[in-house]
Amino acid sequence: ACIDAGYPASPFADEPFANGNRVNLGRYGNTAQASKSRSAIVSNAPASEVSLIGALIGGVLVATNAPGTAVTIYWGPTDAGTDTASWSNSIAFGTRPLGAFSTNLTGLASGTPYFFRCRADNAAGASWADSTTYFMTLASPMTIANDWGATNVSSSNAWLNARLLASNASPTTAWFCWG
């Protein structure tokens, strides 16, 4: 590989960006015809450990193609694509070696969709995962208040009264136990 493999102290100012801040070997080194460095390759991993209020998100740094590759995960309740300013949150991992990286998100709203996308930056430029990954936190389980007590109580039966305060929007069945 001759791209960005020249002597580190050699000039490279005439090479097109992204040049890896290093001269190319061969005939076109330090010229406008020099080959550009390839950006890093990063991918999203599926979200895991999804709960009512959290999830584990991450990705994989597949290739760096230049030294000093930093990784960031952008995330939020809307998909902002590759527009860093439009993402509501980001987590910077700093310079990373090849391989997997992940972080736990906590304090999320239950039953809510979230999106994330990984980005890698180095001297060769910025590179995004091919697409955004989506996950949805678990919905809150149903909540019942039986603060209305029993009515129509007799020696053989009673009406048990309760209120369904919240459900996960699925068909809901409730049971009452006594005895």
Coordinates of N, CA and C in Angstrom, one line a residue:
A1 N 0.8 -1.2 0.0 CA 0.0 0.0 0.0 C 0.9 1.2 0.0
C2 N 0.7 2.1 -1.0 CA 1.6 3.3 -1.1 C 0.9 4.5 -0.6
I3 N -0.4 4.5 -0.3 CA -1.1 5.7 0.2 C -0.7 6.0 1.6
D4 N -0.2 7.2 1.8 CA 0.2 7.7 3.1 C 1.2 6.8 3.8
A5 N 2.2 6.3 3.0 CA 3.2 5.4 3.6 C 4.6 6.0 3.4
G6 N 4.7 7.2 3.0 CA 6.0 7.8 2.9 C 6.6 8.2 4.2
Y7 N 7.9 8.7 4.1 CA 8.6 9.2 5.3 C 7.8 10.3 6.0
P8 N 7.6 10.1 7.3 CA 6.7 11.1 8.0 C 7.2 12.5 7.9
A9 N 8.5 12.8 7.8 CA 8.9 14.2 7.7 C 8.9 14.8 6.3
S10 N 8.5 14.0 5.3 CA 8.4 14.5 3.9 C 7.2 15.4 3.8
P11 N 7.3 16.4 2.9 CA 6.2 17.4 2.7 C 5.1 16.7 2.0
F12 N 3.8 17.1 2.3 CA 2.6 16.5 1.7 C 1.6 17.6 1.4
A13 N 2.0 18.8 1.4 CA 1.0 19.9 1.3 C 0.4 20.0 -0.1
D14 N 1.0 19.4 -1.1 CA 0.5 19.5 -2.5 C -0.5 18.3 -2.8
E15 N -0.6 17.4 -1.8 CA -1.5 16.3 -2.0 C -2.9 16.7 -1.7
P16 N -3.9 16.1 -2.4 CA -5.3 16.5 -2.1 C -5.8 16.0 -0.7
F17 N -6.7 16.7 -0.1 CA -7.3 16.3 1.1 C -8.2 15.2 0.8
A18 N -8.4 14.1 1.5 CA -7.7 13.7 2.7 C -6.4 13.0 2.4
N19 N -5.4 13.5 3.0 CA -4.1 12.9 2.7 C -3.4 12.2 3.9
G20 N -4.1 12.1 5.0 CA -3.6 11.4 6.1 C -2.4 12.1 6.8
N21 N -2.2 13.4 6.4 CA -1.0 14.2 6.9 C 0.3 13.5 6.7
R22 N 0.4 12.7 5.6 CA 1.6 12.0 5.2 C 1.7 11.9 3.7
V23 N 2.9 11.9 3.2 CA 3.1 11.9 1.7 C 2.9 10.4 1.2
N24 N 2.4 10.3 0.0 CA 2.3 9.0 -0.6 C 3.6 8.6 -1.2
L25 N 3.8 7.3 -1.3 CA 5.0 6.8 -1.9 C 4.8 6.8 -3.4
G26 N 5.9 6.8 -4.2 CA 5.7 6.6 -5.6 C 5.8 7.9 -6.4
R27 N 5.5 7.8 -7.7 CA 5.6 8.9 -8.6 C 4.8 10.1 -8.3
Y28 N 3.6 9.9 -7.8 CA 2.7 11.0 -7.6 C 2.7 11.6 -6.2
G29 N 3.6 11.2 -5.3 CA 3.7 11.7 -4.0 C 3.9 13.2 -3.9
N30 N 3.2 13.9 -3.1 CA 3.2 15.3 -2.9 C 2.9 16.1 -4.2
T31 N 1.9 15.5 -5.0 CA 1.4 16.2 -6.1 C -0.1 16.2 -6.1
A32 N -0.7 17.0 -6.9 CA -2.2 17.0 -6.9 C -2.8 15.7 -7.4
Q33 N -2.0 14.9 -8.0 CA -2.5 13.6 -8.6 C -2.4 12.5 -7.5
A34 N -1.9 12.7 -6.4 CA -1.7 11.7 -5.4 C -3.1 11.1 -5.0
S35 N -3.1 9.9 -4.6 CA -4.3 9.2 -4.2 C -4.8 9.7 -2.8
K36 N -6.1 9.8 -2.7 CA -6.6 10.3 -1.4 C -6.6 9.1 -0.4
S37 N -6.5 9.4 0.9 CA -6.7 8.4 1.9 C -8.1 8.0 2.0
R38 N -8.4 6.8 2.3 CA -9.7 6.3 2.6 C -10.1 6.7 4.0
S39 N -11.3 7.0 4.2 CA -11.8 7.3 5.6 C -11.9 6.0 6.3
A40 N -12.1 6.2 7.6 CA -12.3 5.0 8.5 C -13.6 4.3 8.1
I41 N -13.8 3.1 8.5 CA -15.0 2.3 8.3 C -15.6 2.0 9.7
V42 N -16.8 2.5 9.9 CA -17.5 2.2 11.2 C -18.9 1.7 10.9
S43 N -19.4 0.9 11.8 CA -20.8 0.4 11.7 C -21.5 0.4 13.0
N44 N -22.8 0.4 13.0 CA -23.6 0.3 14.2 C -23.8 -1.1 14.6
A45 N -23.9 -1.4 15.9 CA -24.3 -2.7 16.4 C -25.7 -2.6 16.8
P46 N -26.5 -3.7 16.8 CA -27.9 -3.6 17.2 C -27.9 -3.2 18.7
A47 N -28.9 -2.5 19.1 CA -29.1 -2.1 20.5 C -29.5 -3.4 21.2
S48 N -29.0 -3.5 22.5 CA -29.3 -4.7 23.3 C -29.6 -4.2 24.7
E49 N -29.9 -5.2 25.6 CA -30.3 -4.9 26.9 C -31.3 -3.7 27.0
V50 N -32.3 -3.7 26.1 CA -33.3 -2.7 26.1 C -34.2 -2.9 27.2
S51 N -34.5 -1.9 28.0 CA -35.4 -1.9 29.2 C -36.4 -0.8 29.1
L52 N -37.1 -0.6 30.2 CA -38.1 0.5 30.3 C -37.5 1.8 30.1
I53 N -36.2 2.0 30.7 CA -35.6 3.3 30.7 C -34.2 3.3 30.2
G54 N -33.7 2.3 29.5 CA -32.4 2.2 29.1 C -32.1 1.3 28.0
A55 N -30.9 1.3 27.5 CA -30.4 0.4 26.4 C -28.9 0.5 26.3
L56 N -28.3 -0.6 25.8 CA -26.9 -0.6 25.4 C -26.8 -0.4 23.9
I57 N -26.0 0.7 23.5 CA -25.8 0.9 22.1 C -24.3 1.0 21.8
G58 N -24.0 0.8 20.6 CA -22.6 0.8 20.2 C -22.4 0.5 18.8
G59 N -21.1 0.2 18.4 CA -20.7 -0.1 17.1 C -19.4 -0.8 17.0
V60 N -18.9 -0.9 15.8 CA -17.6 -1.5 15.5 C -16.8 -0.6 14.6
L61 N -15.6 -0.4 15.1 CA -14.6 0.3 14.2 C -13.9 -0.8 13.4
V62 N -14.3 -0.8 12.1 CA -13.8 -1.9 11.2 C -12.5 -1.7 10.7
A63 N -12.2 -0.4 10.3 CA -10.9 0.0 9.7 C -10.6 1.4 10.0
T64 N -9.4 1.8 10.3 CA -9.0 3.2 10.5 C -8.5 3.9 9.3
N65 N -7.7 3.3 8.5 CA -7.1 3.8 7.3 C -6.2 5.1 7.6
A66 N -6.1 5.5 8.8 CA -5.2 6.6 9.2 C -5.1 6.6 10.7
P67 N -4.0 7.1 11.2 CA -3.8 7.1 12.7 C -4.8 8.0 13.4
G68 N -5.0 7.7 14.7 CA -5.7 8.6 15.6 C -7.2 8.7 15.3
T69 N -7.9 7.6 15.1 CA -9.3 7.6 14.8 C -10.1 7.7 16.0
A70 N -11.0 8.7 16.1 CA -11.9 9.0 17.2 C -13.3 8.5 16.8
V71 N -14.0 8.0 17.7 CA -15.4 7.5 17.5 C -16.4 8.3 18.3
T72 N -17.5 8.6 17.8 CA -18.6 9.2 18.5 C -19.9 8.5 18.1
I73 N -20.8 8.3 19.1 CA -22.2 7.9 18.8 C -23.1 9.1 19.0
Y74 N -23.9 9.3 17.9 CA -24.9 10.4 18.0 C -26.3 9.6 18.2
W75 N -27.1 10.2 19.1 CA -28.3 9.5 19.4 C -29.4 10.5 19.8
G76 N -30.7 10.0 19.7 CA -31.8 10.9 20.2 C -33.1 10.3 19.7
P77 N -34.2 11.0 20.0 CA -35.6 10.6 19.7 C -35.9 10.7 18.2
T78 N -35.1 11.4 17.4 CA -35.3 11.6 16.0 C -34.1 11.2 15.2
D79 N -34.2 10.7 14.0 CA -33.1 10.4 13.1 C -32.6 11.6 12.5
A80 N -31.4 12.0 12.8 CA -30.8 13.2 12.2 C -29.8 12.9 11.1
G81 N -29.7 11.6 10.7 CA -28.8 11.3 9.6 C -27.4 11.6 9.9
T82 N -26.7 12.3 9.0 CA -25.3 12.6 9.1 C -25.1 14.1 9.5
D83 N -26.2 14.7 10.1 CA -26.1 16.1 10.5 C -25.8 16.2 12.0
T84 N -24.5 16.4 12.3 CA -24.1 16.4 13.7 C -24.9 17.4 14.6
A85 N -25.2 18.6 14.0 CA -25.9 19.6 14.8 C -27.3 19.3 15.1
S86 N -27.9 18.4 14.3 CA -29.3 18.0 14.5 C -29.6 16.9 15.5
W87 N -28.5 16.2 15.8 CA -28.7 15.1 16.8 C -28.8 15.8 18.2
S88 N -29.7 15.3 19.1 CA -29.9 15.9 20.4 C -28.8 15.4 21.4
N89 N -28.1 14.3 21.1 CA -27.1 13.8 22.1 C -26.0 13.2 21.3
S90 N -24.8 13.2 22.0 CA -23.6 12.5 21.4 C -22.7 12.0 22.6
I91 N -22.1 10.9 22.3 CA -21.1 10.4 23.3 C -19.8 10.2 22.5
A92 N -18.8 10.9 22.9 CA -17.5 10.8 22.3 C -16.6 9.7 23.0
F93 N -16.0 8.8 22.3 CA -15.2 7.8 22.9 C -13.7 8.1 22.8
G94 N -13.4 9.2 22.1 CA -12.0 9.5 21.9 C -11.3 8.5 20.9
T95 N -10.0 8.5 20.8 CA -9.3 7.7 19.9 C -9.5 6.2 20.3
R96 N -9.8 5.4 19.3 CA -10.2 4.0 19.6 C -9.3 3.1 18.7
P97 N -9.0 1.9 19.2 CA -8.5 0.8 18.4 C -9.6 0.1 17.6
L98 N -9.2 -0.7 16.6 CA -10.2 -1.5 15.9 C -11.0 -2.3 16.9
G99 N -12.3 -2.5 16.6 CA -13.1 -3.4 17.4 C -14.4 -2.7 17.9
A100 N -15.0 -3.4 18.8 CA -16.3 -2.9 19.3 C -16.2 -1.9 20.4
F101 N -17.2 -1.0 20.5 CA -17.3 0.0 21.5 C -18.8 0.1 21.9
S102 N -19.1 0.4 23.1 CA -20.5 0.5 23.5 C -20.7 1.4 24.7
T103 N -21.9 1.8 25.0 CA -22.2 2.6 26.2 C -23.7 2.3 26.6
N104 N -23.9 2.5 27.9 CA -25.3 2.3 28.4 C -26.0 3.7 28.4
L105 N -27.2 3.7 27.9 CA -28.0 4.9 28.0 C -29.0 4.6 29.1
T106 N -29.2 5.6 30.0 CA -30.2 5.5 31.1 C -31.0 6.7 31.1
G107 N -32.1 6.6 31.9 CA -33.0 7.8 32.0 C -33.9 8.0 30.8
L108 N -34.0 7.0 29.9 CA -34.9 7.2 28.7 C -36.3 7.1 29.1
A109 N -37.2 7.6 28.2 CA -38.6 7.5 28.4 C -39.1 6.1 28.0
S110 N -40.0 5.5 28.7 CA -40.5 4.2 28.3 C -41.4 4.2 27.1
G111 N -41.4 3.2 26.4 CA -42.3 3.1 25.2 C -41.9 4.1 24.1
T112 N -40.7 4.5 24.0 CA -40.3 5.6 23.1 C -39.3 5.1 22.1
P113 N -39.4 5.5 20.8 CA -38.4 5.1 19.9 C -37.1 6.0 20.0
Y114 N -36.0 5.4 19.8 CA -34.7 6.2 19.8 C -33.9 5.7 18.6
F115 N -33.0 6.6 18.1 CA -32.2 6.3 17.0 C -30.7 6.6 17.3
F116 N -29.8 5.9 16.7 CA -28.4 6.2 16.9 C -27.6 5.9 15.6
R117 N -26.4 6.6 15.5 CA -25.6 6.4 14.4 C -24.1 6.7 14.8
C118 N -23.2 5.8 14.4 CA -21.8 6.0 14.8 C -21.0 6.8 13.7
R119 N -20.0 7.5 14.2 CA -19.2 8.3 13.3 C -17.7 8.1 13.7
A120 N -16.8 8.0 12.7 CA -15.4 7.9 13.0 C -14.7 9.1 12.3
D121 N -13.8 9.8 13.0 CA -13.0 10.9 12.5 C -11.5 10.7 12.6
N122 N -10.8 11.0 11.5 CA -9.3 11.0 11.6 C -8.8 11.9 10.5
A123 N -7.5 11.9 10.3 CA -6.9 12.8 9.3 C -7.4 12.5 7.9
A124 N -8.0 11.4 7.6 CA -8.5 11.1 6.3 C -9.9 11.6 6.1
G125 N -10.5 12.1 7.2 CA -11.9 12.7 7.1 C -12.9 12.0 8.1
A126 N -14.1 12.3 7.9 CA -15.2 11.7 8.7 C -15.9 10.6 7.9
S127 N -16.3 9.6 8.7 CA -17.0 8.5 8.1 C -18.2 8.1 9.0
W128 N -19.4 7.9 8.4 CA -20.6 7.5 9.2 C -20.9 6.1 8.9
A129 N -21.6 5.4 9.9 CA -22.1 4.1 9.6 C -23.1 4.3 8.5
D130 N -23.3 3.2 7.7 CA -24.1 3.3 6.5 C -25.5 3.8 6.7
S131 N -26.1 3.5 7.9 CA -27.5 3.9 8.2 C -27.7 4.1 9.7
T132 N -28.8 4.6 10.0 CA -29.2 4.8 11.4 C -29.8 3.6 12.0
T133 N -29.5 3.3 13.2 CA -30.2 2.1 13.9 C -31.3 2.6 14.8
Y134 N -32.3 1.9 14.9 CA -33.5 2.2 15.7 C -33.8 1.2 16.8
F135 N -34.2 1.6 17.9 CA -34.7 0.7 19.0 C -35.8 1.5 19.7
M136 N -36.7 0.7 20.4 CA -37.7 1.3 21.2 C -37.7 0.7 22.6
T137 N -37.7 1.6 23.6 CA -37.7 1.2 25.0 C -39.0 0.4 25.3
L138 N -38.9 -0.4 26.2 CA -40.1 -1.2 26.6 C -41.2 -0.3 27.1
A139 N -42.4 -0.6 26.9 CA -43.5 0.2 27.4 C -43.8 -0.2 28.9
S140 N -44.3 0.8 29.6 CA -44.6 0.6 31.0 C -45.6 -0.6 31.1
P141 N -45.5 -1.4 32.1 CA -46.5 -2.4 32.4 C -47.8 -1.7 32.9
M142 N -48.9 -2.4 32.9 CA -50.1 -1.8 33.3 C -50.0 -1.5 34.8
T143 N -50.7 -0.4 35.2 CA -50.7 0.0 36.6 C -52.2 0.1 37.0
I144 N -52.5 -0.6 38.1 CA -53.9 -0.7 38.6 C -53.9 -0.1 40.0
A145 N -54.9 0.7 40.2 CA -55.1 1.2 41.6 C -56.5 0.6 42.1
N146 N -56.4 -0.1 43.2 CA -57.7 -0.6 43.7 C -58.1 0.2 44.9
D147 N -58.0 1.5 44.8 CA -58.4 2.4 45.9 C -59.9 2.6 46.0
W148 N -60.7 2.0 45.1 CA -62.1 2.2 45.2 C -62.8 1.1 46.1
G149 N -62.0 0.1 46.5 CA -62.5 -0.9 47.5 C -63.5 -1.8 46.9
A150 N -64.3 -2.4 47.8 CA -65.3 -3.3 47.4 C -66.7 -2.7 47.7
T151 N -67.7 -3.0 46.8 CA -69.0 -2.5 47.0 C -70.0 -3.7 46.9
N152 N -71.2 -3.5 47.2 CA -72.2 -4.5 47.1 C -71.8 -5.8 47.9
V153 N -71.2 -5.6 49.0 CA -70.7 -6.7 49.8 C -71.9 -7.5 50.5
S154 N -71.9 -8.8 50.3 CA -72.9 -9.6 51.0 C -72.2 -10.9 51.5
S155 N -72.9 -11.8 52.1 CA -72.3 -13.0 52.6 C -71.8 -13.9 51.5
S156 N -72.2 -13.7 50.3 CA -71.8 -14.7 49.2 C -71.1 -14.0 48.0
N157 N -71.1 -12.7 48.0 CA -70.3 -12.0 46.9 C -70.0 -10.6 47.2
A158 N -69.2 -10.0 46.3 CA -68.8 -8.6 46.4 C -68.3 -8.1 45.1
W159 N -68.5 -6.8 44.8 CA -67.9 -6.2 43.6 C -66.6 -5.6 44.0
L160 N -65.5 -6.0 43.3 CA -64.2 -5.4 43.5 C -64.0 -4.3 42.5
N161 N -63.6 -3.2 42.9 CA -63.5 -2.0 42.1 C -62.0 -1.5 42.0
A162 N -61.6 -1.3 40.8 CA -60.2 -0.8 40.5 C -60.2 0.1 39.3
R163 N -59.1 0.8 39.1 CA -58.9 1.7 38.0 C -57.6 1.3 37.2
L164 N -57.7 1.2 35.9 CA -56.5 1.0 35.1 C -55.9 2.3 34.8
L165 N -54.8 2.6 35.5 CA -54.1 3.9 35.3 C -53.3 4.0 34.1
A166 N -52.6 2.9 33.7 CA -51.8 3.0 32.5 C -51.6 1.6 32.0
S167 N -51.4 1.4 30.7 CA -51.1 0.1 30.1 C -50.2 0.4 29.0
N168 N -49.7 -0.7 28.4 CA -48.8 -0.5 27.3 C -49.5 -0.5 26.0
A169 N -50.8 -0.2 26.0 CA -51.6 0.0 24.8 C -52.0 -1.3 24.1
S170 N -51.6 -2.5 24.7 CA -52.0 -3.8 24.3 C -53.3 -4.1 24.9
P171 N -54.0 -5.1 24.4 CA -55.2 -5.6 25.1 C -54.8 -6.0 26.5
T172 N -55.6 -5.5 27.5 CA -55.2 -5.7 28.9 C -56.2 -6.6 29.6
T173 N -55.7 -7.5 30.4 CA -56.5 -8.4 31.2 C -56.0 -8.3 32.6
A174 N -56.9 -8.2 33.6 CA -56.5 -8.1 35.0 C -57.2 -9.2 35.8
W175 N -56.6 -9.7 36.8 CA -57.2 -10.7 37.7 C -57.2 -10.1 39.1
F176 N -58.2 -10.5 39.9 CA -58.3 -10.1 41.3 C -58.2 -11.4 42.1
C177 N -57.3 -11.4 43.1 CA -57.2 -12.5 44.0 C -57.7 -12.2 45.3
W178 N -58.4 -13.1 46.0 CA -58.9 -12.9 47.3 C -58.8 -14.2 48.1
G179 N -59.0 -14.1 49.3 CA -59.0 -15.4 50.1 C -58.2 -15.3 51.4

